[in-house]
Short mmCIF file of C-alpha atoms and ligand atoms in Angstrom, two decimals:
data_model
loop_
_atom_site.label_atom_id
_atom_site.label_comp_id
_atom_site.label_asym_id
_atom_site.label_seq_id
_atom_site.Cartn_x
_atom_site.Cartn_y
_atom_site.Cartn_z
CA MET N 1 6.18 16.93 -0.15
CA ARG N 2 6.91 17.01 3.76
CA ARG N 3 4.00 19.55 3.79
CA TRP N 4 1.49 17.37 2.36
CA ALA N 5 -0.32 14.81 4.58
CA THR N 6 -1.11 11.31 3.40
CA GLY N 7 -2.43 8.10 4.61
CA VAL N 8 -0.24 5.10 4.78
CA SER N 9 -0.92 1.79 2.85
CA VAL N 10 0.75 -1.57 2.32
CA VAL N 11 0.26 -2.60 -1.19
CA THR N 12 0.43 -6.53 -1.56
CA ALA N 13 0.75 -8.64 -4.77
CA GLY N 14 1.14 -12.31 -5.36
CA SER N 15 0.51 -15.36 -3.19
CA GLY N 16 2.44 -18.08 -1.48
CA PRO N 17 6.18 -17.98 -1.85
CA ALA N 18 5.60 -15.16 -4.35
CA GLN N 19 3.83 -12.90 -1.79
CA HIS N 20 5.10 -9.22 -1.72
CA GLY N 21 4.41 -6.07 0.19
CA ILE N 22 5.41 -2.51 -0.06
CA THR N 23 4.61 0.50 2.16
CA VAL N 24 3.04 3.20 -0.21
CA ASN N 25 1.68 6.75 0.38
CA SER N 26 1.51 7.69 -3.33
CA PHE N 27 -1.83 5.92 -3.56
CA SER N 28 -4.73 7.97 -5.02
CA SER N 29 -8.16 7.70 -6.28
CA LEU N 30 -8.37 8.16 -10.11
CA SER N 31 -11.81 7.59 -11.51
CA LEU N 32 -15.04 6.60 -9.97
CA ASP N 33 -16.72 5.18 -13.17
CA PRO N 34 -15.04 2.95 -13.78
CA PRO N 35 -13.43 2.82 -10.32
CA LEU N 36 -9.75 3.36 -10.95
CA CYS N 37 -6.77 4.14 -8.48
CA ILE N 38 -3.10 4.75 -9.02
CA ILE N 39 0.13 3.98 -6.91
CA CYS N 40 3.54 5.22 -7.93
CA ILE N 41 6.31 2.79 -7.52
CA ASP N 42 10.10 3.28 -7.72
CA HIS N 43 11.83 1.40 -10.35
CA ARG N 44 14.43 0.16 -7.82
CA THR N 45 11.93 -1.61 -5.60
CA ARG N 46 11.13 -5.47 -5.76
CA ALA N 47 7.41 -4.40 -5.91
CA HIS N 48 8.21 -2.82 -9.36
CA GLU N 49 8.51 -6.49 -10.73
CA ALA N 50 6.19 -8.29 -8.36
CA ILE N 51 3.08 -6.11 -9.18
CA PRO N 52 3.12 -6.82 -12.97
CA ALA N 53 4.01 -10.44 -12.33
CA ALA N 54 0.90 -10.83 -10.17
CA GLY N 55 -1.13 -8.65 -12.62
CA THR N 56 -3.05 -7.58 -9.57
CA PHE N 57 -2.39 -5.51 -6.54
CA THR N 58 -4.15 -4.78 -3.23
CA VAL N 59 -4.08 -1.63 -1.37
CA ASN N 60 -4.34 -2.21 2.59
CA LEU N 61 -5.23 0.99 4.29
CA LEU N 62 -3.34 1.21 7.53
CA ALA N 63 -4.86 2.08 10.93
CA ALA N 64 -3.37 4.25 13.77
CA GLY N 65 -0.93 2.03 15.67
CA GLN N 66 0.34 0.26 12.50
CA GLU N 67 3.75 2.06 12.37
CA ASP N 68 5.38 -1.23 12.68
CA VAL N 69 3.59 -2.71 9.79
CA SER N 70 4.56 0.28 7.65
CA ALA N 71 8.14 -0.13 8.78
CA ARG N 72 8.18 -3.93 8.00
CA PHE N 73 7.17 -3.24 4.39
CA ALA N 74 9.54 -0.14 3.96
CA GLY N 75 12.62 -2.30 4.52
CA ARG N 76 13.03 -0.92 8.01
CA ARG N 77 12.90 -4.07 10.10
CA PRO N 78 16.27 -5.83 8.89
CA ASP N 79 15.95 -8.07 11.95
CA LEU N 80 12.95 -9.93 10.11
CA ALA N 81 14.00 -12.40 7.49
CA ASP N 82 10.58 -11.95 5.91
CA PRO N 83 8.33 -8.74 6.60
CA PHE N 84 5.18 -11.10 6.60
CA ASP N 85 6.81 -13.17 9.60
CA GLY N 86 4.18 -13.28 12.38
CA LEU N 87 1.29 -11.59 10.46
CA ALA N 88 -1.92 -13.67 10.12
CA VAL N 89 -2.58 -12.41 6.76
CA ALA N 90 -6.12 -13.11 5.08
CA THR N 91 -6.65 -13.45 1.31
CA ALA N 92 -8.40 -10.93 -0.99
CA PRO N 93 -10.44 -12.25 -3.81
CA SER N 94 -7.28 -11.62 -6.08
CA GLY N 95 -5.29 -14.12 -3.81
CA ASN N 96 -3.16 -11.22 -2.50
CA PRO N 97 -2.58 -10.97 1.10
CA VAL N 98 -4.79 -8.80 3.33
CA ILE N 99 -2.97 -7.30 6.19
CA PRO N 100 -4.38 -7.89 9.57
CA GLY N 101 -5.88 -4.90 11.46
CA CYS N 102 -6.07 -2.62 8.42
CA LEU N 103 -9.01 -0.18 7.93
CA GLY N 104 -9.97 -2.04 4.67
CA TYR N 105 -8.62 -2.70 1.27
CA LEU N 106 -8.95 -2.13 -2.59
CA ASP N 107 -8.45 -5.19 -4.82
CA CYS N 108 -7.24 -4.25 -8.15
CA THR N 109 -6.40 -5.49 -11.51
CA LEU N 110 -3.40 -3.83 -12.99
CA GLN N 111 -4.84 -2.01 -16.01
CA ALA N 112 -2.08 0.16 -17.25
CA ARG N 113 1.55 1.15 -16.65
CA LEU N 114 2.48 4.76 -17.23
CA PRO N 115 5.97 6.35 -17.19
CA GLY N 116 6.73 8.67 -14.28
CA GLY N 117 10.31 9.57 -14.26
CA ASP N 118 12.13 7.19 -11.85
CA HIS N 119 8.76 5.71 -10.79
CA THR N 120 6.11 3.82 -12.76
CA ILE N 121 2.42 4.90 -12.32
CA PHE N 122 0.41 1.65 -12.02
CA VAL N 123 -3.33 2.24 -12.68
CA GLY N 124 -5.55 -0.35 -10.96
CA ARG N 125 -9.11 -1.27 -11.78
CA VAL N 126 -10.86 -1.72 -8.34
CA ASP N 127 -12.60 -5.23 -8.59
CA HIS N 128 -13.42 -5.41 -4.82
CA ALA N 129 -13.31 -3.44 -1.90
CA ALA N 130 -13.81 -4.16 1.98
CA THR N 131 -13.90 -2.17 4.99
CA PHE N 132 -13.39 -3.41 8.62
CA GLU N 133 -13.82 -1.79 12.11
CA GLU N 134 -14.02 2.06 11.79
CA ARG N 135 -10.84 3.30 13.48
CA PRO N 136 -8.44 6.33 13.07
CA PRO N 137 -5.93 6.07 10.06
CA LEU N 138 -2.27 6.00 10.26
CA LEU N 139 -0.89 9.30 8.72
CA PHE N 140 2.43 10.56 7.41
CA PHE N 141 3.43 14.11 7.51
CA GLY N 142 6.70 15.88 7.88
CA GLY N 143 8.47 12.67 7.55
CA ALA N 144 6.94 11.30 10.62
CA TYR N 145 3.86 8.98 11.41
CA ARG N 146 0.73 10.76 12.78
CA THR N 147 -2.79 10.21 13.47
CA LEU N 148 -5.92 12.40 13.58
CA ALA N 149 -6.38 14.70 16.74
CA PRO N 150 -9.87 15.19 17.99
CA ARG N 151 -11.33 18.41 16.98
C1 LIG S 1 5.46 6.23 4.54
C2 LIG S 1 6.19 5.57 3.32
C3 LIG S 1 5.69 5.79 2.00
C4 LIG S 1 6.16 5.23 1.09
N1 LIG S 1 5.60 5.43 -0.28
C5 LIG S 1 6.22 4.87 -1.31
C6 LIG S 1 5.58 4.84 -2.73
O1 LIG S 1 4.61 5.57 -2.63
N2 LIG S 1 6.14 4.35 -3.71
C7 LIG S 1 7.49 3.72 -3.58
O2 LIG S 1 7.98 3.26 -4.43
N3 LIG S 1 8.01 3.72 -2.42
C8 LIG S 1 7.49 4.24 -1.21
N4 LIG S 1 8.06 4.07 -0.02
C9 LIG S 1 9.43 3.30 0.12
C10 LIG S 1 9.22 1.80 -0.13
O3 LIG S 1 8.37 1.29 0.85
C11 LIG S 1 10.62 1.05 0.31
O4 LIG S 1 11.49 1.51 -0.73
C12 LIG S 1 10.39 -0.43 0.12
O5 LIG S 1 11.70 -0.85 0.96
C13 LIG S 1 10.60 -1.17 -1.14
O6 LIG S 1 10.34 -2.48 -0.88
P1 LIG S 1 10.62 -3.64 -2.00
O7 LIG S 1 11.98 -3.22 -2.74
O8 LIG S 1 10.80 -4.92 -1.20
O9 LIG S 1 9.54 -3.66 -2.93
C14 LIG S 1 7.38 4.55 1.18
C15 LIG S 1 7.99 4.47 2.37
C16 LIG S 1 7.44 4.79 3.57
C17 LIG S 1 8.01 4.75 4.82
#
């Protein structure tokens, strides 16, 4: 998998004191009609409970320069009591947080949960999507963050 380049997203679920976020690169488009996507979530994460509890999830697509946001929601900022600290989040139609500075988001209703070894495959029906300012994406390759190089 180190030889497979992906984008980086933060999947949010829940609102108010129940809001949760997790850094995810297992996001993929699944179907166009109906519009479906998948994320694969480790059984051991808190997100594995938070997403079904919310019944919805929002995939925030990170932009180049958002390495710190990725680190926050991957449990790599132990200095922060809450990974949302200092982030001026907006709200998606589902009520889930929208990460400031992201490229856009897909707001999903949880449609199915499929077994996937030590992960669960969450299938989301995309109810709303938004794109913001066009900027280069944050990428993950070879265990490191990257971005696009100009051709
Ligand atoms: C670039 C990157 C991609 C990741 N992708 C996933 C993923 O697709 N699924 C997953 O379960 N964890 C993934 N993780 C790990 C979780 O972000 C990490 O375990 C997180 O701390 C879980 O948070 P939680 O237990 O608070 O929900 C990824 C981490 C990084 C840095």
